[in-house]
Short mmCIF file of C-alpha atoms and ligand atoms in Angstrom, two decimals:
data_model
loop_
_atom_site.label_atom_id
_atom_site.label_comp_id
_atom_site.label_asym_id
_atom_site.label_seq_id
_atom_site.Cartn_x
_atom_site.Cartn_y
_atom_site.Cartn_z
CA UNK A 1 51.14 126.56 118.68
CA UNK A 2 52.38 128.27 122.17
CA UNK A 3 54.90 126.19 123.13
CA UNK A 4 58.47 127.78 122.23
CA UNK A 5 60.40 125.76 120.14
CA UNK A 6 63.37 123.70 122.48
CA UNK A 7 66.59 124.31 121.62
CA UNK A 8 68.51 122.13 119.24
CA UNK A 9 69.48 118.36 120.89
CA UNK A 10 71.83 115.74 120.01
CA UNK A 11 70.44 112.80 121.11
CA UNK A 12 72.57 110.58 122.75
CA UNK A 13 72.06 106.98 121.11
CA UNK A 14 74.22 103.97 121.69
CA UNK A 15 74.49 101.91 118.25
CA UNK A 16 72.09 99.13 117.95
CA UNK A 17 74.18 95.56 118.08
CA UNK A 18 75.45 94.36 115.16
CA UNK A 19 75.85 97.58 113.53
CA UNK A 20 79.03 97.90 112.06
CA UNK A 21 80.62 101.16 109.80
CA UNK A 22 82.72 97.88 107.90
CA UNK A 23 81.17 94.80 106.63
CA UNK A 24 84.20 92.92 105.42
CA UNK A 25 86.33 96.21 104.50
CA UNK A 26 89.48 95.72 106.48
CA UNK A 27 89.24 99.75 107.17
CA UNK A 28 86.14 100.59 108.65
CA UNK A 29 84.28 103.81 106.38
CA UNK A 30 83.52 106.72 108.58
CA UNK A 31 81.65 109.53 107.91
CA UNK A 32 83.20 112.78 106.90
CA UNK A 33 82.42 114.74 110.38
CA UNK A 34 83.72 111.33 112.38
CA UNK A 35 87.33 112.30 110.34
CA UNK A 36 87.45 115.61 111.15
CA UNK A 37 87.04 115.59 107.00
CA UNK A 38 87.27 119.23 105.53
CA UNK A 39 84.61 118.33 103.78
CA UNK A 40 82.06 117.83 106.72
CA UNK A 41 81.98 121.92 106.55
CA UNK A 42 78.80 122.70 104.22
CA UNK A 43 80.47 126.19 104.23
CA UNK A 44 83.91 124.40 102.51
CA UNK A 45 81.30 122.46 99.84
CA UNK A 46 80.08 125.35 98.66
CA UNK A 47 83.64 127.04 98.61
CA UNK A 48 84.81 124.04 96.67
CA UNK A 49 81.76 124.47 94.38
CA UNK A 50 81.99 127.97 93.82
CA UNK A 51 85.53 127.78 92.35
CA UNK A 52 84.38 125.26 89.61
CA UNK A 53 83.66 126.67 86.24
CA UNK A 54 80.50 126.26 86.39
CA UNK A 55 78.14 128.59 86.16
CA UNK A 56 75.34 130.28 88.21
CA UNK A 57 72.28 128.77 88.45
CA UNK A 58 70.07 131.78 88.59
CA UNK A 59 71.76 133.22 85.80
CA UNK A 60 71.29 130.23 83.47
CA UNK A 61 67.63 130.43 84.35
CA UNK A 62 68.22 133.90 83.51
CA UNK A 63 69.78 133.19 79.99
CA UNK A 64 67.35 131.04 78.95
CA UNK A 65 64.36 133.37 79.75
CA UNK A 66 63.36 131.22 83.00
CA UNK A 67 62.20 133.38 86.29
CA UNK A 68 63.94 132.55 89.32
CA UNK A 69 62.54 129.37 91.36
CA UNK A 70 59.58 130.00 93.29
CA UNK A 71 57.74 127.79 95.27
CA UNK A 72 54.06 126.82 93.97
CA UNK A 73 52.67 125.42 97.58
CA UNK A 74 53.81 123.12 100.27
CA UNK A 75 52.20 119.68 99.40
CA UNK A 76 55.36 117.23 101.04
CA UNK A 77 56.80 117.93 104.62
CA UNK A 78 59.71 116.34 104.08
CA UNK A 79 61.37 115.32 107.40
CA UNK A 80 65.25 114.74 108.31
CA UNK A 81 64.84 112.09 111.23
CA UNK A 82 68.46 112.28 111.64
CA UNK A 83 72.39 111.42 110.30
CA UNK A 84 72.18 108.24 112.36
CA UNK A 85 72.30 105.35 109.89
CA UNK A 86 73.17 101.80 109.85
CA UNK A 87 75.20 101.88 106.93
CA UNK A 88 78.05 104.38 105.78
CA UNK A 89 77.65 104.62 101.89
CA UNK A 90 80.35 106.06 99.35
CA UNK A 91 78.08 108.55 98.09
CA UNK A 92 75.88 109.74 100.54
CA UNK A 93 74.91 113.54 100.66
CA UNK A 94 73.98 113.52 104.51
CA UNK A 95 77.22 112.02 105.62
CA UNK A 96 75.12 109.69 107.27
CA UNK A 97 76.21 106.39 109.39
CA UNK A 98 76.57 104.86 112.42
CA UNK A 99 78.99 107.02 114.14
CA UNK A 100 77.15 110.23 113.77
CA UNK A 101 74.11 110.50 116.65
CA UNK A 102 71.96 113.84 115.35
CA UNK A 103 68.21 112.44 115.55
CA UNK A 104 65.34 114.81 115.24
CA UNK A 105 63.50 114.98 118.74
CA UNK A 106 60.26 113.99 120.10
CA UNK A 107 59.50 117.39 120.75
CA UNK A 108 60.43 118.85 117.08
CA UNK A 109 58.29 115.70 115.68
CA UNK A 110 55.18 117.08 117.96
CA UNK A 111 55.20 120.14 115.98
CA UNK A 112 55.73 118.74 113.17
CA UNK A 113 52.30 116.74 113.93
CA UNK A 114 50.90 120.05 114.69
CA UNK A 115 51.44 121.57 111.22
CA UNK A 116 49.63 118.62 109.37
CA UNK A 117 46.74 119.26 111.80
CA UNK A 118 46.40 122.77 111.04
CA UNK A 119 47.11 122.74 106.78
CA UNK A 120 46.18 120.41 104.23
CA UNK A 121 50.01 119.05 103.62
CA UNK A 122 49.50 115.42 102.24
CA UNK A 123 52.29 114.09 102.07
CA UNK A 124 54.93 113.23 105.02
CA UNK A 125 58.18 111.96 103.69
CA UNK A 126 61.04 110.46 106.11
CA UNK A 127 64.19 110.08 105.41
CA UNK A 128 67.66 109.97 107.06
CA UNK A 129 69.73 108.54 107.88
CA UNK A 130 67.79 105.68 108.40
CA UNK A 131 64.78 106.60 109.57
CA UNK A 132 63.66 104.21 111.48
CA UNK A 133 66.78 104.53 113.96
CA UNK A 134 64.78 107.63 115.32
CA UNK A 135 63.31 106.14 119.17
CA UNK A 136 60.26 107.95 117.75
CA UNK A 137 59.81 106.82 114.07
CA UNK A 138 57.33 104.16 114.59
CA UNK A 139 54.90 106.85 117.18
CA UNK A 140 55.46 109.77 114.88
CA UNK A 141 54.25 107.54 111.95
CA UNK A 142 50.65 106.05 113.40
CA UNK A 143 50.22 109.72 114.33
CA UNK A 144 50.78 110.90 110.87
CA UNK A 145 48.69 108.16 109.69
CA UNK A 146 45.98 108.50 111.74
CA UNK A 147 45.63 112.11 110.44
CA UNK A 148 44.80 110.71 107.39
CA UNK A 149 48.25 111.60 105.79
CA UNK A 150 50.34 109.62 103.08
CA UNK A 151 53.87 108.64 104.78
CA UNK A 152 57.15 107.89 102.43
CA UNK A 153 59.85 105.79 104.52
CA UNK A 154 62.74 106.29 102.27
CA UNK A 155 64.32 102.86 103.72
CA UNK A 156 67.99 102.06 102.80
CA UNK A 157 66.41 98.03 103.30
CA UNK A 158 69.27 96.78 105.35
CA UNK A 159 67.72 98.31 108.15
CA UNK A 160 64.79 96.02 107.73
CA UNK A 161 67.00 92.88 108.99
CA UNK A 162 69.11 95.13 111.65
CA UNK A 163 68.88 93.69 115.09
CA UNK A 164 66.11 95.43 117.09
CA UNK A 165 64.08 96.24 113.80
CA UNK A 166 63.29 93.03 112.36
CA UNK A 167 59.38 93.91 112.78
CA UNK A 168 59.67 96.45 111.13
CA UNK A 169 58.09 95.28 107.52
CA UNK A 170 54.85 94.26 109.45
CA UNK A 171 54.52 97.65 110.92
CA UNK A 172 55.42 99.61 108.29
CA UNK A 173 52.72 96.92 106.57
CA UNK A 174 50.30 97.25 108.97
CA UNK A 175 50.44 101.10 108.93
CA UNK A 176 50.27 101.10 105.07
CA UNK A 177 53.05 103.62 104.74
CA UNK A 178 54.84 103.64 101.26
CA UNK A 179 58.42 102.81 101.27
CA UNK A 180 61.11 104.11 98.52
CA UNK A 181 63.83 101.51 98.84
CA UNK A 182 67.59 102.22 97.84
CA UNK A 183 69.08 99.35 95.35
CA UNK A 184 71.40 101.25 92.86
CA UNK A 185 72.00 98.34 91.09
CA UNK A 186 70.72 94.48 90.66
CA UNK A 187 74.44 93.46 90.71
CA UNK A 188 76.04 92.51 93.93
CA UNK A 189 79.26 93.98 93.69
CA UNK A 190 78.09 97.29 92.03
CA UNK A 191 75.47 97.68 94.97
CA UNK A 192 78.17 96.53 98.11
CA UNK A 193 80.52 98.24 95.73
CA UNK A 194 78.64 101.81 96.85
CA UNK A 195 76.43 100.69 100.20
CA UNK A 196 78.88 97.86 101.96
CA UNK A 197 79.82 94.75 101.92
CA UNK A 198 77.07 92.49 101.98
CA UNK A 199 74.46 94.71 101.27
CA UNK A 200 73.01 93.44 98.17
CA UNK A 201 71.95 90.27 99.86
CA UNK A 202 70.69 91.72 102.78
CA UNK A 203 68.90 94.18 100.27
CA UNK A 204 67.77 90.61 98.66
CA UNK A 205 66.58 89.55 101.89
CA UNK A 206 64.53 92.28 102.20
CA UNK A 207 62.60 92.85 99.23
CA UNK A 208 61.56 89.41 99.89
CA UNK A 209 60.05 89.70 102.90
CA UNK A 210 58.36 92.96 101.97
CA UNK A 211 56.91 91.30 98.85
CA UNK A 212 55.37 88.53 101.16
CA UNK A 213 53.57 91.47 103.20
CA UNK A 214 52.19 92.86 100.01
CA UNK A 215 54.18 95.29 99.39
CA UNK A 216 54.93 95.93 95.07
CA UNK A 217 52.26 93.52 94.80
CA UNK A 218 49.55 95.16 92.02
CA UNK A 219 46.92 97.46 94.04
CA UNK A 220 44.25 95.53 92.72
CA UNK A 221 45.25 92.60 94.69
CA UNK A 222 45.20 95.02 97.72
CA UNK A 223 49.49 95.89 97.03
CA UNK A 224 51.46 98.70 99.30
CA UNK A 225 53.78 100.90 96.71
CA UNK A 226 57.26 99.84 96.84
CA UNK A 227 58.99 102.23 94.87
CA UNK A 228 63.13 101.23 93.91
CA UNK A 229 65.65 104.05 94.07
CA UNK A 230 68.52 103.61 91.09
CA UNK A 231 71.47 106.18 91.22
CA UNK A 232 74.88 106.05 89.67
CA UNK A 233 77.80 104.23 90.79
CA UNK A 234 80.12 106.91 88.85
CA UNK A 235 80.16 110.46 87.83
CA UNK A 236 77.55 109.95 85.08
CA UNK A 237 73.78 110.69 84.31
CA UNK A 238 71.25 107.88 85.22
CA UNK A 239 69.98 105.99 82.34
CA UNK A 240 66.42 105.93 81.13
CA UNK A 241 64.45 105.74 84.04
CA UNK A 242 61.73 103.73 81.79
CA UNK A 243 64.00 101.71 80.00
CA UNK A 244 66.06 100.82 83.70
CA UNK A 245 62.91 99.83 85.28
CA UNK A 246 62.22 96.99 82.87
CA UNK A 247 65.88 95.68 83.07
CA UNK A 248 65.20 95.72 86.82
CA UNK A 249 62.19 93.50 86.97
CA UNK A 250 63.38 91.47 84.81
CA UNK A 251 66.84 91.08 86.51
CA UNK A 252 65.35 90.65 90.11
CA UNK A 253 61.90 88.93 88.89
CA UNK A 254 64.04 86.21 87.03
CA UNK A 255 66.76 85.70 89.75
CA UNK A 256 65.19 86.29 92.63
CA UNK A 257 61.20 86.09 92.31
CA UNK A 258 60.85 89.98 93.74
CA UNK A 259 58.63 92.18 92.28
CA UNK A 260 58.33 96.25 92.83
CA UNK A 261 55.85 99.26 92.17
CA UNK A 262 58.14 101.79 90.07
CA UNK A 263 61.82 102.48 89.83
CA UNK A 264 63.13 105.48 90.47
CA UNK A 265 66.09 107.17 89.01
CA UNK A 266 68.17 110.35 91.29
CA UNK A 267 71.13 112.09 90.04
CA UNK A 268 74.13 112.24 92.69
CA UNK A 269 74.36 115.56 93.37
CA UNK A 270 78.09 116.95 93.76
CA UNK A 271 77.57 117.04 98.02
CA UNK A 272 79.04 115.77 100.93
CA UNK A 273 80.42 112.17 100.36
CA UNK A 274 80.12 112.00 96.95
CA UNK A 275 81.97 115.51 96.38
CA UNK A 276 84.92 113.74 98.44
CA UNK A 277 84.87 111.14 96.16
CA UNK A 278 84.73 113.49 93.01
CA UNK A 279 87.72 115.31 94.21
CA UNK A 280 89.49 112.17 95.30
CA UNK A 281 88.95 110.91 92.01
CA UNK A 282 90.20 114.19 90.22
CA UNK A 283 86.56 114.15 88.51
CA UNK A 284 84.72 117.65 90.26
CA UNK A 285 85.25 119.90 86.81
CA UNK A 286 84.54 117.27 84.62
CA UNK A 287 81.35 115.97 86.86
CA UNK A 288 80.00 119.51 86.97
CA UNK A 289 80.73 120.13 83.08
CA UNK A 290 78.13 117.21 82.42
CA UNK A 291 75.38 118.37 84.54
CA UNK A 292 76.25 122.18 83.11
CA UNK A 293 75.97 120.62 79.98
CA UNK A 294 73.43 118.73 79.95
CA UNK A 295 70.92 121.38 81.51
CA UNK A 296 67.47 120.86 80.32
CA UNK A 297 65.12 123.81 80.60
CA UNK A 298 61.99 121.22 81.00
CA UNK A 299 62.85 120.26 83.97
CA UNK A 300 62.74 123.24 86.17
CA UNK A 301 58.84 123.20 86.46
CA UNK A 302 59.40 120.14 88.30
CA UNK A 303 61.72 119.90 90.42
CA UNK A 304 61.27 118.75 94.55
CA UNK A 305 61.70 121.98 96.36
CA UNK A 306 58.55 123.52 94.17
CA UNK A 307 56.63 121.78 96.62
CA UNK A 308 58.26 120.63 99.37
CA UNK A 309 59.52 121.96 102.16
CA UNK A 310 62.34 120.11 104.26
CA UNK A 311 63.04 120.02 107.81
CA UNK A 312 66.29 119.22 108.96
CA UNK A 313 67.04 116.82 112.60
CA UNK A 314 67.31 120.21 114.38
CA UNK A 315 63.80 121.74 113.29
CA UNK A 316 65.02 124.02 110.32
CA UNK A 317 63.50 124.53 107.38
CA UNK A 318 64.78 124.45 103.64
CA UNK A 319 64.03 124.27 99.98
CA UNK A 320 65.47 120.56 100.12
CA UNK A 321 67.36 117.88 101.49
CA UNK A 322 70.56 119.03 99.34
CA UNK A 323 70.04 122.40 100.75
CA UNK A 324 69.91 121.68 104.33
CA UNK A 325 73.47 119.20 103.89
CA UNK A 326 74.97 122.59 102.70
CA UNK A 327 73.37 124.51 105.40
CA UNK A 328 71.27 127.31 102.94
CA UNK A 329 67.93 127.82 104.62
CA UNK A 330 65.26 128.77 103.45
CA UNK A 331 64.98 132.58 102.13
CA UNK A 332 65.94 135.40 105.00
CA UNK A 333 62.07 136.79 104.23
CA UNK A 334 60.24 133.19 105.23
CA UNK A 335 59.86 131.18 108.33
CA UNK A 336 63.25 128.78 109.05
CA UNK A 337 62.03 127.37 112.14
CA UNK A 338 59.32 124.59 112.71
CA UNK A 339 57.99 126.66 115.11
CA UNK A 340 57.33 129.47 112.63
CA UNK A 341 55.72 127.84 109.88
CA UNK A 342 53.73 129.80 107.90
CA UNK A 343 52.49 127.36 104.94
CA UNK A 344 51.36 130.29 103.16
CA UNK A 345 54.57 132.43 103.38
CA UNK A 346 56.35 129.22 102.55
CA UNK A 347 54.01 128.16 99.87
CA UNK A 348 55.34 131.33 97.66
CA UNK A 349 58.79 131.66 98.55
CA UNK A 350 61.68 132.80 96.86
CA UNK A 351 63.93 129.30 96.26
CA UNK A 352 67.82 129.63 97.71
CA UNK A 353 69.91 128.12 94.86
CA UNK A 354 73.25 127.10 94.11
CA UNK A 355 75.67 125.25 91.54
CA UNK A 356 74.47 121.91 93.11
CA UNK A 357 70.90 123.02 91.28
CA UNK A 358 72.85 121.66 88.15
CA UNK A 359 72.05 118.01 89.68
CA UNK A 360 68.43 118.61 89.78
CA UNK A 361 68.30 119.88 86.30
CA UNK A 362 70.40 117.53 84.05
CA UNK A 363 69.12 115.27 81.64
CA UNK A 364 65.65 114.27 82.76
CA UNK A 365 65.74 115.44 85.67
CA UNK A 366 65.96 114.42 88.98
CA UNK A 367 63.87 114.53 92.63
CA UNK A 368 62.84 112.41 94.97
CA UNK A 369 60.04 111.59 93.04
CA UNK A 370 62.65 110.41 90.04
CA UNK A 371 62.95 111.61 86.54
CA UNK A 372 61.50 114.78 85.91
CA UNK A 373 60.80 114.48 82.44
S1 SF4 B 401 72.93 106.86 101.47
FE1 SF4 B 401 71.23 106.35 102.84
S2 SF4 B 401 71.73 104.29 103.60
FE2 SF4 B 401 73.60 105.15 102.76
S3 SF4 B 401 74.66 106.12 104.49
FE3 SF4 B 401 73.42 107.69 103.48
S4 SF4 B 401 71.48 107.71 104.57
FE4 SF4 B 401 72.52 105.77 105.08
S1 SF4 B 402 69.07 121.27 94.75
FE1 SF4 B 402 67.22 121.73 95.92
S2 SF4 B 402 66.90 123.92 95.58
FE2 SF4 B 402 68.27 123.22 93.97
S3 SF4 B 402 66.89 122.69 92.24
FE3 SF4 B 402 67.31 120.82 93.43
S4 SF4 B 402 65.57 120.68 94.82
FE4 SF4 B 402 65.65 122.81 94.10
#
């Protein structure tokens, strides 16, 4: 690559009609930055964090006789297409929604395209925001794919039956990417409860019309993987992951005829939005006792940022998407630009971690990939 890296962009984006931060709240939701929150600092998260009880990370890794986190290879380039998103959920860790207007550029998604030409990274994995609000998703994608790549669209659904993107299933189809849906519960008002009014329906609505395309159909029958993401409503631990995935297909096989691939399970992590609502709620110390508590040494082989490395809307690079929300790139002696990357440097690198590590390690686990263990 010769081409200097341009500098960081906002893209200017005018929302999509029919976009609204609402549904039928009678005060709209806005995202932490919109309000000036003092939250919206990543700096003041990790202040906040810091003055929990809650231990180290590194030195429970320590106590129990784990080594520090390493990375063992790059096999996901995870890209951040942006904090522009159609919806403005409770919880979310990128303080994402329709009033903020960060999209990763055209220029920043050419060298991304550059780095799967040049190693053997397998996997691309989008996410967001919504994804597909980037003006480039749908080029950077049949690029990707044309390289021979596996592409994730981590799709919050909704988007699927947004004006302006209601052909969106059929290309996404027709490009056989895999899509990792968001549908923390198959009740109504537990989903619209977290995600907006009306969003279980529209959710509904979806999965339908994905399901006609092919998509959680079995592979035999020529299927595209449609993978369901649960997470908490709460401050709790997921359930089973196994045992939630059968309530699920029962629940939306018997109601609503839809059938998936795989359910997921992902532990909130104490971040952005859903540290707001933790401290709102009086429930930070008590959250972060649980995940303390509940560490579980078999997980830390597993977790994401092992083998992934993320790039935020800005072309930076970090151990994760929970990393780059609180601004920690990656270590000082690795590449933290697009521009720079080194897969080799970054295949063996030293792993920046914090309390939030807690929500990776808990329980079974958690990563974008699900349960751990
Ligand atoms: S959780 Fe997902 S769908 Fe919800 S606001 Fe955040 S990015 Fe958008
Ligand atoms: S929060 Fe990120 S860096 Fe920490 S354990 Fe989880 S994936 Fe790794």
């Amino acid at each position: 690559m010769t081409n200097p890296l341009p500098p960081p962009n906002l893209v200017r984006l005018e929302s999509p009609a029919g976009f609204t931060t609402s549904g039928r709240h009678p005060s709209p939701r806005l995202s932490l930055a919109r309000r000036a929150a003092p939250l919206a600092s990543p700096q003041e998260q990790i202040h906040l964090l810091n003055h929990t009880a809650a231990p180290e990370f590194a030195e429970v890794l320590k106590a129990r006789g784990l080594p520090p986190l390493k990375a063992s290879g790059v096999a996901v380039l995870q890209l951040n297409l942006g904090k522009l998103c159609n919806q403005t959920c409770s919880h979310c860790h990128v303080d994402a929604g329709p009033d903020r207007r960060e999209v990763m550029s055209r220029a920043h998604l050419e060298y991304a395209l550059e780095i799967l030409k040049r190693t053997e990274i397998g996997t691309v994995d989008l996410t967001g925001g919504a994804p597909e609000m980037n003006p480039h998703f749908r080029w950077f994608v049949a690029e990707a794919r044309s390289l021979g790549r596996r592409v994730i669209n981590r799709c919050n659904l909704t988007i699927l039956n947004a004006p302006g993107f209601t052909d969106l299933p059929e290309f996404l189809a027709a490009h056989q990417v895999e899509i990792v849906a968001s549908l923390p519960c198959y009740l109504e008002e537990n989903t619209d409860r977290q995600r907006g009014d009306g969003v279980f329906v529209r959710s509904i609505a979806a999965l339908k019309r994905l399901n006609a395309l092919g998509y959680g159909q079995p592979a035999e029958r020529g299927g595209l993987p449609l993978t369901l993401v649960y997470n908490p409503i709460g401050p709790t631990l997921p359930p089973s992951q196994n045992a939630l995935e059968t309530d699920y297909r029962r629940q939306l096989s018997e109601r609503f005829g839809i059938v998936f691939t795989r359910l997921f399970t992902i532990t909130n992590l104490p971040i952005s939005r859903f540290l707001e609502e933790l401290v709102r709620e009086d429930q930070l110390d008590t959250y972060m006792s649980l995940l303390v508590n509940s560490f579980n040494p078999a997980t830390v082989e597993g977790v994401m940022c092992r083998e992934t490395v993320s790039v935020s809307w800005d072309g930076r690079l970090f151990d994760c998407d929970f990393n780059q929300m609180l601004d920690l790139e990656t270590d000082s002696a690795v590449p933290r630009r697009l521009d720079e990357f080194d897969a080799e440097a970054l295949g063996s690198r030293r792993i920046v971690t914090g309390k939030h590590c807690f929500g990776c390690t808990a329980g079974a686990g958690s990563s974008c990939q699900g349960a751990l263990v």
